[in-house]
C-alpha atoms as one frame of an Amber mdcrd trajectory, in Angstrom:
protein
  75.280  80.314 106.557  74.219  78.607 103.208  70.526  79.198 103.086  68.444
  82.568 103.852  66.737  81.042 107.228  70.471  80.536 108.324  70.794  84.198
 107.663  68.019  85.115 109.273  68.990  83.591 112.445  72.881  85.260 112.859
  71.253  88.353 111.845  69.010  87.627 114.521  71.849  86.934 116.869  73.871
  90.015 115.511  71.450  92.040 116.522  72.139  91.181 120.503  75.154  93.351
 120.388  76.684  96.860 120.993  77.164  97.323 116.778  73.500  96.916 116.099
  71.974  98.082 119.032  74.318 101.645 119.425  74.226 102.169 116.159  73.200
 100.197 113.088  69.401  99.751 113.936  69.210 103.945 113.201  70.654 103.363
 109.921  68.178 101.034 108.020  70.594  98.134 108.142  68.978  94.931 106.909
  70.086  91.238 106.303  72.134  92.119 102.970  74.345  94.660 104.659  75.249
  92.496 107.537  76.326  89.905 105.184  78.543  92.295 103.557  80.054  93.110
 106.611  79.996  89.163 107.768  81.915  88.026 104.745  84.677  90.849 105.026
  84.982  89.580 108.845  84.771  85.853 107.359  87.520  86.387 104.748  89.808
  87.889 106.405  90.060  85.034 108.887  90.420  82.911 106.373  93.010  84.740
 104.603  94.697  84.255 108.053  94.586  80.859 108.297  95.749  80.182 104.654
  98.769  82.103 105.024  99.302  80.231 108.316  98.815  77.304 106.724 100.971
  78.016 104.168 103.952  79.053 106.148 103.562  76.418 108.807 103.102  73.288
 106.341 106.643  73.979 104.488 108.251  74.619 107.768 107.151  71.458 108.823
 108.171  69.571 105.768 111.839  71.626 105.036 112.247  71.013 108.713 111.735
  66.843 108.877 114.035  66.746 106.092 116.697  69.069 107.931 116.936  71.233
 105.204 116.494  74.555 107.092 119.632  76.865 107.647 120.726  77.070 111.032
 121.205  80.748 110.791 116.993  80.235 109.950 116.210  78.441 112.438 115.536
  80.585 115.243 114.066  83.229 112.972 111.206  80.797 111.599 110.675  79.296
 114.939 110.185  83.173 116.240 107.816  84.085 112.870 106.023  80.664 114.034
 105.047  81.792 117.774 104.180  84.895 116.222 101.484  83.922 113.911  99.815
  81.526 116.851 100.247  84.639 118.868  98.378  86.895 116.073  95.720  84.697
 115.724  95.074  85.147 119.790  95.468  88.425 119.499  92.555  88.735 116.590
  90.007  87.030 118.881  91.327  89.322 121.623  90.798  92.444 119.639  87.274
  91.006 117.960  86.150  90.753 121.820  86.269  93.692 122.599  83.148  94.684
 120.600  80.996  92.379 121.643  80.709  93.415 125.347  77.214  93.224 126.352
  77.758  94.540 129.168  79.171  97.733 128.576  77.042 100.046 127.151  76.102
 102.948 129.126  77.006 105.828 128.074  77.496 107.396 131.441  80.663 105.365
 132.333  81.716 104.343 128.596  84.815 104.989 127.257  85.884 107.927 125.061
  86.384 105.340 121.742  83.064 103.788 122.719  81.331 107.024 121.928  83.635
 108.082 119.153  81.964 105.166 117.245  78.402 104.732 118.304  79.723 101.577
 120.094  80.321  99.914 116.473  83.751  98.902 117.185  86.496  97.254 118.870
  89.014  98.895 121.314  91.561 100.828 119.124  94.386 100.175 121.691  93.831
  96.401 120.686  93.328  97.515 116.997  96.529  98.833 116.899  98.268  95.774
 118.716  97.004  93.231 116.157  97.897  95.800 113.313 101.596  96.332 114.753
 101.495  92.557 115.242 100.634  92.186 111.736 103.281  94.592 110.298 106.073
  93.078 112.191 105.361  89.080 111.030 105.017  90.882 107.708 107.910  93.047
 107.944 110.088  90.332 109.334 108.894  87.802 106.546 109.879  89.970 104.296
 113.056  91.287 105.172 114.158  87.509 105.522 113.435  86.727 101.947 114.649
  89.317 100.286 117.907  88.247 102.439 117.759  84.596 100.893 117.346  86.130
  97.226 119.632  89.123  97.656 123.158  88.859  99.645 124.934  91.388  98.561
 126.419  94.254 101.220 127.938  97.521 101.172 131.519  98.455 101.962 133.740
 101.217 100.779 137.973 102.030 101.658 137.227 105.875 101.461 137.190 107.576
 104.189 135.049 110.740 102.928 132.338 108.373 101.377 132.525 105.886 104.731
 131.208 109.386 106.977 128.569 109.795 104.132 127.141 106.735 104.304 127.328
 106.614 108.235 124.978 109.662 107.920 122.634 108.318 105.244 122.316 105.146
 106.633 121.005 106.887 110.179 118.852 108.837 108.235 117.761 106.435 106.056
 116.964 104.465 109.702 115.324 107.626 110.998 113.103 107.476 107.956 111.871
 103.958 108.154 111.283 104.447 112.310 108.628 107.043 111.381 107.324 105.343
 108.906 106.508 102.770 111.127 105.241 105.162 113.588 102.809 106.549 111.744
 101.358 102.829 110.432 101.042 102.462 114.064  99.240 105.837 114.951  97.019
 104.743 112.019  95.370 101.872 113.747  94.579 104.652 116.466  93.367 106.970
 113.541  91.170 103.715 112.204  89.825 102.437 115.931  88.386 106.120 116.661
  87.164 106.941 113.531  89.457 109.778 113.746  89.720 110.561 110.290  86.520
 111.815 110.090  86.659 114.944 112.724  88.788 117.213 110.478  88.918 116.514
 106.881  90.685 119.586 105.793  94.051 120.020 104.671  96.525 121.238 104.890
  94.630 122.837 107.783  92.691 121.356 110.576  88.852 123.290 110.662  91.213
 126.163 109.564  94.174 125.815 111.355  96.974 124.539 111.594  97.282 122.954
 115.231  93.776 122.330 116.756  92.922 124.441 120.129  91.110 120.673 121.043
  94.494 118.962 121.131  94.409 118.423 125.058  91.082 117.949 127.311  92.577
 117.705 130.679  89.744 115.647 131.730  90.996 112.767 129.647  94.377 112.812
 130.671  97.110 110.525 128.506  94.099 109.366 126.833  94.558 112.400 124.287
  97.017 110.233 122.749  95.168 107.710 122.087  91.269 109.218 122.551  91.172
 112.289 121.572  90.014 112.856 117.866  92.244 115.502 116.956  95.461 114.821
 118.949  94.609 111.199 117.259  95.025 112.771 113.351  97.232 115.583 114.586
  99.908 113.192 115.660  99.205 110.732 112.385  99.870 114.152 110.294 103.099
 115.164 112.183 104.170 111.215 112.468 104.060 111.619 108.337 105.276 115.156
 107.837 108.671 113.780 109.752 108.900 110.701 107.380 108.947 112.552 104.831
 111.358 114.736 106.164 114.045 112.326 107.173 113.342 110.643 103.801 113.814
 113.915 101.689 117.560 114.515 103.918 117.772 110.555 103.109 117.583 111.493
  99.861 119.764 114.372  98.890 122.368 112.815 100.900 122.297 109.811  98.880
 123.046 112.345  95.656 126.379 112.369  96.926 127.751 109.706  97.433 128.849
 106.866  94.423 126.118 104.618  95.354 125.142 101.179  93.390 122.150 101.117
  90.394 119.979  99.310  93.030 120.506 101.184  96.047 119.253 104.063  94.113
 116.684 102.107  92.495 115.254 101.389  96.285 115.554 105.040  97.072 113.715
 106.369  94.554 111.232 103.758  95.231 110.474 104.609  98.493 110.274 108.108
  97.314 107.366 107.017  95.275 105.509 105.113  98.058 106.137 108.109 100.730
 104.738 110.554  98.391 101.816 108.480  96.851 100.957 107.554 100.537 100.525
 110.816 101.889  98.782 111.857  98.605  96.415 108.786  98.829  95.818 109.786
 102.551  94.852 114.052 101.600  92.856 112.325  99.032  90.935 110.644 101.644
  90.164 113.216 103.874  89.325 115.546 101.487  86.578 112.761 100.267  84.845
 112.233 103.500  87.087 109.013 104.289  85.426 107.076 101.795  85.413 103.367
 101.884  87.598 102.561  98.964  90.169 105.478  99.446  90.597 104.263 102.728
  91.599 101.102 102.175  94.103 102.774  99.810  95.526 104.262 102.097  95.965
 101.526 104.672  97.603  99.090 101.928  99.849 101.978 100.705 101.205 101.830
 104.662 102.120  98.549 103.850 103.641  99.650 101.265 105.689 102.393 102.101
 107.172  99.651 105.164 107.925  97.357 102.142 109.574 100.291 100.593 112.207
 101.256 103.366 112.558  97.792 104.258 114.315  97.002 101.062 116.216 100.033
 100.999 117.248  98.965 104.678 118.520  96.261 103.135 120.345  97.138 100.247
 122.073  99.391 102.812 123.558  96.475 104.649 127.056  96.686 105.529 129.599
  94.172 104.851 129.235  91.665 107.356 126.823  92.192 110.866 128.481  94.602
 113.350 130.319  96.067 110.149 130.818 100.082 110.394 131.330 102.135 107.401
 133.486 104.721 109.205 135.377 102.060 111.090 135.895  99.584 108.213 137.517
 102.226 106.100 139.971 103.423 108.875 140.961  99.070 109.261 141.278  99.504
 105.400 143.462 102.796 105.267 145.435 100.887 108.075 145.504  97.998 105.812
 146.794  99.647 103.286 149.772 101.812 105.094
């Protein structure tokens, strides 16, 4: 809308819907706060189409001019069908708010009533968020490859068993670092952060007696406020905990300047994550803290997917353990 009668009228039409008829006509919300939260819902899909744009535009250019890798190809063909399968996904998920049809109470859903009906399904939430971190994830970890090709390999046998142990650990880490982004979209589409915003307690204890209504089923998972955060928590406690074994068992072993360069980075993500994330709930889930916390996920995934990949081995299907028993073999 350019002018304030345009306003006037999408207000108008906003206020047809679950958001503003649950919930934001009880809260004095006028014209100025819906475009706030028009222009947040505006920019991001515009932020989503540039960075289509500008991924699909050099593909197509590189790719007339066969200057694309064939060990590329399939990748950016795959990170293409992605992103056009993102952007479905978006409208998919924004749908899901806008149901005029379902708002009784009687037979709504446990998220509908977690968030006065302002919001979309969290299950779908979390599908365009996972979405998001995998074409991100992917992106990354294939750029750093084109910058960076350098791999690890070692003839000892002692130091071969030591890295065969960090690098599962240093896998272990990353997989629960990923699980817990993911939980967080479940944490985001319930509002769950704001039923217990103690730590390191949960309204005084440490496992909430609420974990498991047996009237909701597997939907405790995924429903239930305080299973929600519980399992967000415990999802972070064990990255940290396979990143701190990570760790000390990287002190052993003679590893290269940038391998412990990425460690020590993702040390630094983990723990300013998981401070950023107390910090919120200890502030009521405030607006900016939040947001934080979400971009330091993104962060800590950048983190651990660099030090995935300095961790590389020295060619694909390449074994520490094994390649230093072909070299000792070698050698005799």
């Amino acid at each position: 809308p350019w002018t304030e009668e345009e306003w006037l009228v999408e207000f108008e039409e906003f206020k047809k819907y679950p958001e503003y008829l649950k919930k934001r006509q009880y809260e004095n919300f006028g014209v100025q706060d819906f475009k706030f939260i028009y222009f947040m819902e505006w920019s991001h899909r515009i932020a989503g189409r540039v960075v289509g744009a500008a991924f699909t535009l050099p593909l197509i250019f590189f790719a007339a001019r066969g200057k694309i890798q064939p060990s590329l190809r399939n990748t950016l063909a795959g990170l293409f069908c992605l992103g056009g399968f993102q952007g479905f996904v978006g409208w998919w998920m924004v749908s899901s708010g806008l149901q005029r049809d379902k708002m009784d109470e009687a037979t709504a859903e446990h998220w509908q009533l977690n968030t006065q009906f302002a919001h979309v399904s969290p299950y779908r939430l979390t599908f365009h968020l996972s979405t998001a971190l995998v074409i991100y994830s992917i992106l990354l970890w294939t750029g750093v490859g084109l910058i960076d090709k350098r791999r690890m390999a070692t003839t000892c046998q002692q130091t071969a068993k030591g890295m065969r142990r960090l690098w599962g650990m240093a896998h272990g880490a990353a997989l629960f670092a990923g699980l817990t982004a993911f939980s967080g979209g479940f944490v985001a589409g319930n509002h769950a952060g704001l039923a217990n915003n103690d730590w390191p307690w949960m309204n005084g204890v440490f496992i909430p007696t609420d974990l498991w209504e047996p009237s909701m089923g597997w939907k405790n998972l995924t429903e239930n406020l305080s299973t929600v955060q519980f399992d967000h928590r415990m999802l972070a406690y064990s990255t940290l905990f396979f990143h701190l074994m990570s760790q000390i068992q990287s002190r052993s072993l003679p590893l290269p300047p940038r391998v412990k360069f990425a460690f020590n980075l993702a040390s630094a993500a983990v723990v300013a994550q998981m401070s950023l994330g107390v910090a919120t709930l200890w502030g009521g889930i405030p607006l900016f803290e939040a947001a934080s916390h979400q971009t330091g996920s993104v962060v800590v995934l950048s983190s651990f997917v660099w030090l995935l990949h300095t961790l590389r081995a020295g060619h694909p299907g390449y074994r520490f353990a094994s390649a230093a028993q072909a070299a000792t073999k070698s050698v005799r």
